[in-house]
mmCIF file of C-alpha atoms in Angstrom:
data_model
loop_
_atom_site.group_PDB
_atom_site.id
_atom_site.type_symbol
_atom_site.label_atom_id
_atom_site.label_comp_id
_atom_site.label_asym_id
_atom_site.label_seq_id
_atom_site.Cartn_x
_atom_site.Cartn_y
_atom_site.Cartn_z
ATOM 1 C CA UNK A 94 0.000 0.000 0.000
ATOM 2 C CA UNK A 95 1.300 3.477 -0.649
ATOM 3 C CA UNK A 96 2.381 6.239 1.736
ATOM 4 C CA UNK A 97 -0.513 8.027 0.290
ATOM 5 C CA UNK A 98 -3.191 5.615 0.725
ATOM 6 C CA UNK A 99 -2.302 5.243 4.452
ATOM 7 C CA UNK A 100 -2.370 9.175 4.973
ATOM 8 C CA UNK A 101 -5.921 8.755 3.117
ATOM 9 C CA UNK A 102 -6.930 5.685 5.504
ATOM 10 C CA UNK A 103 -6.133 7.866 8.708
ATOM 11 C CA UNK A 104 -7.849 10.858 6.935
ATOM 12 C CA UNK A 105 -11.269 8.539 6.786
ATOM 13 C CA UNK A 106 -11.063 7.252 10.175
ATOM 14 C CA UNK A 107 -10.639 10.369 11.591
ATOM 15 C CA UNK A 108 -12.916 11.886 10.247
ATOM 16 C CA UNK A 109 -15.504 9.449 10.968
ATOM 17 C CA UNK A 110 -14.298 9.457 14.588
ATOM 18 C CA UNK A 111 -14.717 13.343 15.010
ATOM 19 C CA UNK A 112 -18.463 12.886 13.411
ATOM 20 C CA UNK A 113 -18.650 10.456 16.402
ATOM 21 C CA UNK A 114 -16.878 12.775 18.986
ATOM 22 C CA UNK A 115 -19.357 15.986 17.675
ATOM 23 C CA UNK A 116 -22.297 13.634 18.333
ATOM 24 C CA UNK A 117 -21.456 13.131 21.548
ATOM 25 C CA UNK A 118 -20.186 16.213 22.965
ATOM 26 C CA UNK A 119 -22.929 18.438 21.215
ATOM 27 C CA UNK A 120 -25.536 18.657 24.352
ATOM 28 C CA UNK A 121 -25.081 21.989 25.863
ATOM 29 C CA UNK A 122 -25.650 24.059 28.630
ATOM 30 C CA UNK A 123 -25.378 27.288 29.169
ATOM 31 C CA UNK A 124 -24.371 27.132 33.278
ATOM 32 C CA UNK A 125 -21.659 24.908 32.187
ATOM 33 C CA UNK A 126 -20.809 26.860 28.770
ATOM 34 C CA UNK A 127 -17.014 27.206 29.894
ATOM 35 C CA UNK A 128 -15.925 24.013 30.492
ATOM 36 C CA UNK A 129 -18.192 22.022 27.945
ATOM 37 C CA UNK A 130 -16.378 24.825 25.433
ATOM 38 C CA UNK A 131 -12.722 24.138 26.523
ATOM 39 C CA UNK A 132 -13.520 20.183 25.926
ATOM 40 C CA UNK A 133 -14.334 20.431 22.607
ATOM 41 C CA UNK A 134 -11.542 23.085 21.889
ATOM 42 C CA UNK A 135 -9.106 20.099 22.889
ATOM 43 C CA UNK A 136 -10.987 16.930 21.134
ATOM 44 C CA UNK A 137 -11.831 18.379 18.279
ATOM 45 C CA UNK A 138 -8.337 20.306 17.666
ATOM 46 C CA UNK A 139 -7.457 20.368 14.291
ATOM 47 C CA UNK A 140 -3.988 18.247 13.297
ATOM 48 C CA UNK A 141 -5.432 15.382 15.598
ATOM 49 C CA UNK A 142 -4.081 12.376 13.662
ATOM 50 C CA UNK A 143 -6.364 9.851 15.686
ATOM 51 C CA UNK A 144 -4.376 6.908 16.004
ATOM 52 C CA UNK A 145 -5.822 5.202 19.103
ATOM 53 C CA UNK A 146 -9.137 5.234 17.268
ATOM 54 C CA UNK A 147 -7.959 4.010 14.164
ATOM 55 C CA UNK A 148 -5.777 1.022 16.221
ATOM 56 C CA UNK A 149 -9.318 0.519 17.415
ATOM 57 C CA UNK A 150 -11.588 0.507 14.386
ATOM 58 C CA UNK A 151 -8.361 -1.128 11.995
ATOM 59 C CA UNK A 152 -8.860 -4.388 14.841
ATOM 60 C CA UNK A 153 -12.225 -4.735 14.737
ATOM 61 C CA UNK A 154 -12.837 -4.750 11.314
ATOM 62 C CA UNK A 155 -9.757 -6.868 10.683
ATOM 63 C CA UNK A 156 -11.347 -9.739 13.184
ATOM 64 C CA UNK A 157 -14.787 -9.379 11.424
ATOM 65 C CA UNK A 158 -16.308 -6.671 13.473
ATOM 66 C CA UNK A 159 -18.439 -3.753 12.685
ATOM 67 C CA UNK A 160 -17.189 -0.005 12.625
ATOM 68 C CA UNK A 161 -21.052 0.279 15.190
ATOM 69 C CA UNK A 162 -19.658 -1.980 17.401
ATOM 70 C CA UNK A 163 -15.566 -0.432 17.483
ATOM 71 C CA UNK A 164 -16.947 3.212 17.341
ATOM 72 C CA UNK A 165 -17.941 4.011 21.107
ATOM 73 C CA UNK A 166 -14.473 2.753 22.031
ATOM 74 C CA UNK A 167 -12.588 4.547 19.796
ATOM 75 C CA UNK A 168 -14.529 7.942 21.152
ATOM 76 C CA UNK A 169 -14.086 6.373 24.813
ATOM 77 C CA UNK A 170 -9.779 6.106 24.212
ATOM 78 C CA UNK A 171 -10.002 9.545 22.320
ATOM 79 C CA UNK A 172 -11.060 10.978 25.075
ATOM 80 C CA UNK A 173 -9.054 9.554 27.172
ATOM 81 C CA UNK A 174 -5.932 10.635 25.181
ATOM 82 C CA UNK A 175 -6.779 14.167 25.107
ATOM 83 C CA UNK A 176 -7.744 14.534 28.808
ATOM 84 C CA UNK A 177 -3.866 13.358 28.868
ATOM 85 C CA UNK A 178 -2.662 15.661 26.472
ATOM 86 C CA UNK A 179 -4.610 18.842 28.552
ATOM 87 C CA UNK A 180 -3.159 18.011 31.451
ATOM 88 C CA UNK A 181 0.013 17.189 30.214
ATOM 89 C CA UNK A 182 0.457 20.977 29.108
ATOM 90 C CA UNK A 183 -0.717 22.515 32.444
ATOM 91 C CA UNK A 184 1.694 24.351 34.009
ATOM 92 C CA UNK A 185 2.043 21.989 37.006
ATOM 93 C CA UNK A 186 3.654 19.400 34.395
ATOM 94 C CA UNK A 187 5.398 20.168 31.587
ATOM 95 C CA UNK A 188 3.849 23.510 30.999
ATOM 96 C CA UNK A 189 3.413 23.795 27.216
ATOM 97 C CA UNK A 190 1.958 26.946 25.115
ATOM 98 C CA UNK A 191 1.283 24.939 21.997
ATOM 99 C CA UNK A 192 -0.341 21.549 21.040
ATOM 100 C CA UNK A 193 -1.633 21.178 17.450
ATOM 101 C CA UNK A 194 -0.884 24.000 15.894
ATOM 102 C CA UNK A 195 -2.660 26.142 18.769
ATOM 103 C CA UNK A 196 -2.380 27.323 21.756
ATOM 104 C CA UNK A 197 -2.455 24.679 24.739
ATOM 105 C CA UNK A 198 -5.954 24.063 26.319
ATOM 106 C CA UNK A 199 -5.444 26.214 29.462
ATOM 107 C CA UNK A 200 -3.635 29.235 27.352
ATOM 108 C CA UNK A 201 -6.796 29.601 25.476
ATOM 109 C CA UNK A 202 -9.076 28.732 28.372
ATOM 110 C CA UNK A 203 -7.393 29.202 31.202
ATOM 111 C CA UNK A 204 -5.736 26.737 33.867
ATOM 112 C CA UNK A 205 -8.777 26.139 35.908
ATOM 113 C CA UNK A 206 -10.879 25.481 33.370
ATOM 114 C CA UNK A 207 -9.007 23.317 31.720
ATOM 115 C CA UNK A 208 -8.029 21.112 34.203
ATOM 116 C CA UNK A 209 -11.978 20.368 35.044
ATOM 117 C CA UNK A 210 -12.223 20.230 30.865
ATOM 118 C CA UNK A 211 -9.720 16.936 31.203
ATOM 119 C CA UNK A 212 -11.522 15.556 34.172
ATOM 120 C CA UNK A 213 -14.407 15.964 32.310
ATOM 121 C CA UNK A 214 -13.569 14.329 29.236
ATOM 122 C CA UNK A 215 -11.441 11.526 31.133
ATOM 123 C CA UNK A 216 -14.551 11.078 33.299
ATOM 124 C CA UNK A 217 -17.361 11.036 29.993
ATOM 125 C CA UNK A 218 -15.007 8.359 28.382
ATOM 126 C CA UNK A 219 -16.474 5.546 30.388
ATOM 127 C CA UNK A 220 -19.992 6.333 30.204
ATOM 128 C CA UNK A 221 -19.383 6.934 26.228
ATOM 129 C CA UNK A 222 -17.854 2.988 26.454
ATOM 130 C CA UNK A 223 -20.331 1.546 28.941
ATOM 131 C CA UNK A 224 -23.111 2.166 26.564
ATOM 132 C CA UNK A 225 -21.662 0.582 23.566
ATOM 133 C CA UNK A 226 -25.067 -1.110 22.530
ATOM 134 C CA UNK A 227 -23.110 -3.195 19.770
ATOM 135 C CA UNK A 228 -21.247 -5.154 22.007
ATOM 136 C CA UNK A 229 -22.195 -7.693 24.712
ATOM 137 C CA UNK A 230 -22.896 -6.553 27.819
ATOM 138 C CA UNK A 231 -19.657 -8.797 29.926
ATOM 139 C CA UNK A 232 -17.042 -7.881 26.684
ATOM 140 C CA UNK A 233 -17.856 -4.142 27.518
ATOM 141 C CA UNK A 234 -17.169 -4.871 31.405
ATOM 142 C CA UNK A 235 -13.666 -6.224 29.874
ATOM 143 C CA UNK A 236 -13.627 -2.858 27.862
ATOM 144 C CA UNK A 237 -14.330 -0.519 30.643
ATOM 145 C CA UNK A 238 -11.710 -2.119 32.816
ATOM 146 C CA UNK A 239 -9.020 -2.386 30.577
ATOM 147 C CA UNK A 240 -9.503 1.380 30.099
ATOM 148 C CA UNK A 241 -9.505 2.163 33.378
ATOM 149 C CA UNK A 242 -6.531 0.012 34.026
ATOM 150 C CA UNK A 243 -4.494 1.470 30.882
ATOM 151 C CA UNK A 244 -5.377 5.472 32.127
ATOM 152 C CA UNK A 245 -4.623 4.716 35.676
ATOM 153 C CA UNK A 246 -2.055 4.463 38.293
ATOM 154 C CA UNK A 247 -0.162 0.970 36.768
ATOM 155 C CA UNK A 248 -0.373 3.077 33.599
ATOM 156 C CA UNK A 249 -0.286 6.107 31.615
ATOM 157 C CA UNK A 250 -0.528 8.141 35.442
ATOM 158 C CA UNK A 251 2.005 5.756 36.672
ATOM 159 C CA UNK A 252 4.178 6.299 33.625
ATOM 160 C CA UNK A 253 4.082 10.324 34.058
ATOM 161 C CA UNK A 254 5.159 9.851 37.298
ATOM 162 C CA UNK A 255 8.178 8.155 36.554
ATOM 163 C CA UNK A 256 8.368 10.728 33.650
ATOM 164 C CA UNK A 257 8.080 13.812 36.162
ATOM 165 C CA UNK A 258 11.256 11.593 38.073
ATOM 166 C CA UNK A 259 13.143 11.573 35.020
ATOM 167 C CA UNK A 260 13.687 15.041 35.040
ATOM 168 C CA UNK A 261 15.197 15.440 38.306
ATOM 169 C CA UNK A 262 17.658 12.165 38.062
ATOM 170 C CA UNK A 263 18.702 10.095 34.984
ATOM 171 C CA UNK A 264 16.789 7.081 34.669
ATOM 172 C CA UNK A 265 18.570 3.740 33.343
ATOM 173 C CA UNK A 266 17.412 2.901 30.312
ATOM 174 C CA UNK A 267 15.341 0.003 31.793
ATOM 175 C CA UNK A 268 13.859 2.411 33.535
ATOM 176 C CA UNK A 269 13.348 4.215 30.605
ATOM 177 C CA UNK A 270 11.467 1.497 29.056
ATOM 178 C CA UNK A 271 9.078 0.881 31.415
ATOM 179 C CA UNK A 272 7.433 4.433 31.984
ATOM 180 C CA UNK A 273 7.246 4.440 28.054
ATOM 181 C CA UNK A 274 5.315 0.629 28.031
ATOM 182 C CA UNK A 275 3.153 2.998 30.948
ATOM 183 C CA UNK A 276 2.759 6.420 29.527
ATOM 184 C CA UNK A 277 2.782 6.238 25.443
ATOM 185 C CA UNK A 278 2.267 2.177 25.279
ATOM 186 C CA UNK A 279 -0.761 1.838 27.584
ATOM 187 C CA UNK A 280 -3.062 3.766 26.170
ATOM 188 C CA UNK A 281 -1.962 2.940 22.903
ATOM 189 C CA UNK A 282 -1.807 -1.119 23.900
ATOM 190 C CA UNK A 283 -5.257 -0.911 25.368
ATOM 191 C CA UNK A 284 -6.915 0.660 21.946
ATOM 192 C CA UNK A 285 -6.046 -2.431 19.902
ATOM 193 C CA UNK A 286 -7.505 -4.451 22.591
ATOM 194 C CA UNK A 287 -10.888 -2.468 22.079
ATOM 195 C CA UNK A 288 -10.306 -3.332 18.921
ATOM 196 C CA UNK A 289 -10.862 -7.049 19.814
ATOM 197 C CA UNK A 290 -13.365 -6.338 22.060
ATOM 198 C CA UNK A 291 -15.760 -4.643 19.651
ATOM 199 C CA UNK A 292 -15.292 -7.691 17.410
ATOM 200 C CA UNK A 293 -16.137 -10.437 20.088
ATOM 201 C CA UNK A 294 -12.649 -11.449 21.275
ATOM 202 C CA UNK A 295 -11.879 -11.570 24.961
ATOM 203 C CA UNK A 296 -8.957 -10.340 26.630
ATOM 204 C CA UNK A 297 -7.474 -14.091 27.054
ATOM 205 C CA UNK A 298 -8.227 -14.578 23.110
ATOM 206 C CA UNK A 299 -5.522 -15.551 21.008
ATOM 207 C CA UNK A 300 -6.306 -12.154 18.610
ATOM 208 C CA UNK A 301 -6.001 -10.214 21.650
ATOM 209 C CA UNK A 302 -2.055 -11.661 22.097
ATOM 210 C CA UNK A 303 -1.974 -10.372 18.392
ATOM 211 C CA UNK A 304 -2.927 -6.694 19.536
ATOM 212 C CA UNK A 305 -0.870 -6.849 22.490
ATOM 213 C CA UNK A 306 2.556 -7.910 20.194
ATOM 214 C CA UNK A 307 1.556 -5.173 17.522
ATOM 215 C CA UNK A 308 0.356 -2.337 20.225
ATOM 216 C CA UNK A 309 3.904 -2.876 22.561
ATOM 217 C CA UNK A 310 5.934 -2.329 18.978
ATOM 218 C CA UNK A 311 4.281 0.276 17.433
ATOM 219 C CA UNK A 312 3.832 2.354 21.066
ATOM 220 C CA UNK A 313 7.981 2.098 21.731
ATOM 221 C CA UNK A 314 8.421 3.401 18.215
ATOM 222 C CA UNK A 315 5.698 6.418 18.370
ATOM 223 C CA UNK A 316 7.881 7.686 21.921
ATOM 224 C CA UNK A 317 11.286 7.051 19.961
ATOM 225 C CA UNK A 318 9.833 8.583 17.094
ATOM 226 C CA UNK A 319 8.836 12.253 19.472
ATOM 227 C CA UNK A 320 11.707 12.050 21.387
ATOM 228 C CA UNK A 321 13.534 12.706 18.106
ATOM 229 C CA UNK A 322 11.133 15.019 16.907
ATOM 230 C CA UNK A 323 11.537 17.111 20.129
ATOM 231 C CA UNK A 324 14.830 17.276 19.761
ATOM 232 C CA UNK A 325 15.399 17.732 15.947
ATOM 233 C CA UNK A 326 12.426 19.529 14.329
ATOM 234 C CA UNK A 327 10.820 22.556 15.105
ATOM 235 C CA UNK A 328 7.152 23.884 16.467
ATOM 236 C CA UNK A 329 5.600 24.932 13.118
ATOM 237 C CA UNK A 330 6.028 21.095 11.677
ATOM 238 C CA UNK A 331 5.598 19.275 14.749
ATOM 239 C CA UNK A 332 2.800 21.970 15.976
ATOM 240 C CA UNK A 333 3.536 21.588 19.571
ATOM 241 C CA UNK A 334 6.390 23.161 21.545
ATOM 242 C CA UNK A 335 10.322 21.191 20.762
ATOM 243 C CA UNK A 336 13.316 21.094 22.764
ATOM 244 C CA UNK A 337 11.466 21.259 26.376
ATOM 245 C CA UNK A 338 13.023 17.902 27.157
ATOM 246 C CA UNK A 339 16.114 19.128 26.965
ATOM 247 C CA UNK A 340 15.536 22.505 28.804
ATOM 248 C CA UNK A 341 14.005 20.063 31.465
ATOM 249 C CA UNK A 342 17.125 17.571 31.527
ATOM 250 C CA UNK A 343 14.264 15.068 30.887
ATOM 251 C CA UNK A 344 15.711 11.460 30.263
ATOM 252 C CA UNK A 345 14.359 10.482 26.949
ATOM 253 C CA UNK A 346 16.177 8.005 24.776
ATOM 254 C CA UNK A 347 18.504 10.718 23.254
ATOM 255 C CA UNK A 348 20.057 10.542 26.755
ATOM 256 C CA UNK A 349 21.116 7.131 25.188
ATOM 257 C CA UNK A 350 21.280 7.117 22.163
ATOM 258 C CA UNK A 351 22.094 9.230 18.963
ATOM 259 C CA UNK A 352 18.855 10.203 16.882
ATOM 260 C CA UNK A 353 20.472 8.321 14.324
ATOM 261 C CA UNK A 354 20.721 5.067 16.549
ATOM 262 C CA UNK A 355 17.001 6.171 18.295
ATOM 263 C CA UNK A 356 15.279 5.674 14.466
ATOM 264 C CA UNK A 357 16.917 2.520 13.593
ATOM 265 C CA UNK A 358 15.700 1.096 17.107
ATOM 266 C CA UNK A 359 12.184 2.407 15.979
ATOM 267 C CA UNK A 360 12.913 0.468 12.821
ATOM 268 C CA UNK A 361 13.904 -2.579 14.659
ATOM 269 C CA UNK A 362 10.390 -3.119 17.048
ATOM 270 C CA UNK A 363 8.268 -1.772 14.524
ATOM 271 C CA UNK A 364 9.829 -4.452 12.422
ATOM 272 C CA UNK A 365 8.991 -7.272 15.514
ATOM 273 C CA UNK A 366 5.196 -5.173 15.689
ATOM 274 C CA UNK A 367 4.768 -6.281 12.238
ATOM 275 C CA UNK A 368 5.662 -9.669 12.272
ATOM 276 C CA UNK A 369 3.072 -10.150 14.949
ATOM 277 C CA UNK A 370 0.482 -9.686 12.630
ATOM 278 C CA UNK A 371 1.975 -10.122 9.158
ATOM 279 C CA UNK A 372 0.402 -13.646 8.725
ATOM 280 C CA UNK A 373 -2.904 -12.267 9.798
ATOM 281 C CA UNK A 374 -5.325 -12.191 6.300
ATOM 282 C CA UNK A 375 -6.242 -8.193 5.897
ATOM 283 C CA UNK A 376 -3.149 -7.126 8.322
ATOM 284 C CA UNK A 377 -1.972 -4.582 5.186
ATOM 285 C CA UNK A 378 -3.381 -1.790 6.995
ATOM 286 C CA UNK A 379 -1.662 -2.431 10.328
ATOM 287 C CA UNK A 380 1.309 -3.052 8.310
ATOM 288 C CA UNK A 381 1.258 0.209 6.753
ATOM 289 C CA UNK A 382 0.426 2.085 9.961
ATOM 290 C CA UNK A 383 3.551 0.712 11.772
ATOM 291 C CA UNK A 384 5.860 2.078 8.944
ATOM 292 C CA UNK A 385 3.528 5.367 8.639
ATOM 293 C CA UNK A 386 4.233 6.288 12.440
ATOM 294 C CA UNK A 387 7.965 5.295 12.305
ATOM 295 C CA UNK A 388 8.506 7.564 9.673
ATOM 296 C CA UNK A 389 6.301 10.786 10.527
ATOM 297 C CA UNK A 390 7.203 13.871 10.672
ATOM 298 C CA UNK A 391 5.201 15.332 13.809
#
């Protein structure tokens, strides 16, 4: 498949996810104007490539499932990602002015309100996945909890603690690894699972091995992959705020390696996140998306 025709399949997705995310975030209120606002500001951003949705909808329909069934998780890990992203930028953490092409949530809506704007969306994602009526009711228990357990304290919040620590000492490089597999690879890990889930595979299913292979690959690679970008390109490609990590004496894996060296390790486990599905009938589309985020520019 060509570069193009990836960029085109990521194009389609997302915009069929944002048609999902307007849907859902279109009641309003006029009491709670402010924060309902600084939400949508966030999750519908322009320059939002999507890829947790995608990983979710691209499993499903690769296992047989229906884009009804995979589309209330992909909103659910959406929202999850940006309540991340929001707080991410607050001044409390790494304190960011752009994300996106645009100013940070809390520059354009201030920091108050946008810290109750990422509680609110990380809070909505779980009703928006418990009432996935296309699914059975126990595979959307597995759904709910494997969210929660991806977004929580053993793993994206665990892994920005041990990212805040990384600033103040220099982590080993197994160290390293693990906040990554927490912060990036969790959330990331836990949308091809959805995936699964929204076709009618269990977490113990053989498929869902599959995601887990392809998801711990591709996640490594997409944190190598910014860590480089951070370092190397600049804010009007990237359209977020570069060389912080450095400013911040962050440990990233340019504390270890070369960018040179960091890309060809991004080549080497996107390589092993391919061959865990390359014998998988349809898999083209993963396979494309591995090399697509390897090789991106922001």
């Amino acid at each position: 498949m060509a570069a193009m025709t990836i960029k085109e399949r990521l194009l389609e997705n997302a915009a069929l996810v944002e048609r999902t995310l307007e849907t859902l975030t279109a009641r309003e209120d006029a009491d709670f104007s402010a924060v309902l606002e600084a939400e949508r500001y966030s999750l519908l951003a322009p320059r939002a490539k999507r890829i947790r949705p995608t990983l979710v909808l691209e499993f499903c329909r690769l296992l047989g499932g229906s884009d009804e069934a995979a589309l209330p998780f992909a909103a659910a890990v959406e929202m999850v990602h940006t309540y991340s992203l929001i707080h991410d930028d607050l001044p409390c953490m790494d304190d960011d002015d752009y994300r996106r092409g645009r100013p940070t949530c809390h520059k354009a809506h201030g920091e108050a309100t946008a810290l109750l704007a990422g509680d609110g969306l990380l809070t909505r994602a779980f009703g928006v996945a418990a009432a996935n009526k296309a699914v059975s009711a126990s595979l959307v228990c597995e759904a709910v909890k494997a969210l929660s357990e991806a977004a929580g304290s053993f793993g994206m919040i665990g892994g920005q603690v041990m990212d805040l620590a990384g600033e103040k000492v220099r982590l080993s490089e197994e160290t390293l690894l693990k906040l990554h597999r927490n912060k990036t690879g969790a959330l990331i890990s836990v949308s091809a699972l959805l995936g699964c889930l929204a076709a009618g595979y269990g977490m113990d299913s053989d498929e869902a091995a599959v995601a887990k292979r392809y998801a711990a690959g591709i996640g490594l690679a997409f944190q190598i992959v910014d860590d480089v970008l951070d370092a190397t390109s600049d804010p009007e490609t990237t359209g977020k705020t570069t060389g912080s990590d450095a400013e911040r004496g962050k440990t990233t894996f340019l504390t270890y390696y070369t960018p040179e060296e960091a890309l060809a390790f991004a080549e080497r486990v996107t390589a092993e996140a391919k061959e865990a599905v390359a014998s998988l009938p349809g898999a083209q589309i993963l396979l494309d998306l591995a090399d697509y985020l390897t090789r991106r520019k922001y």
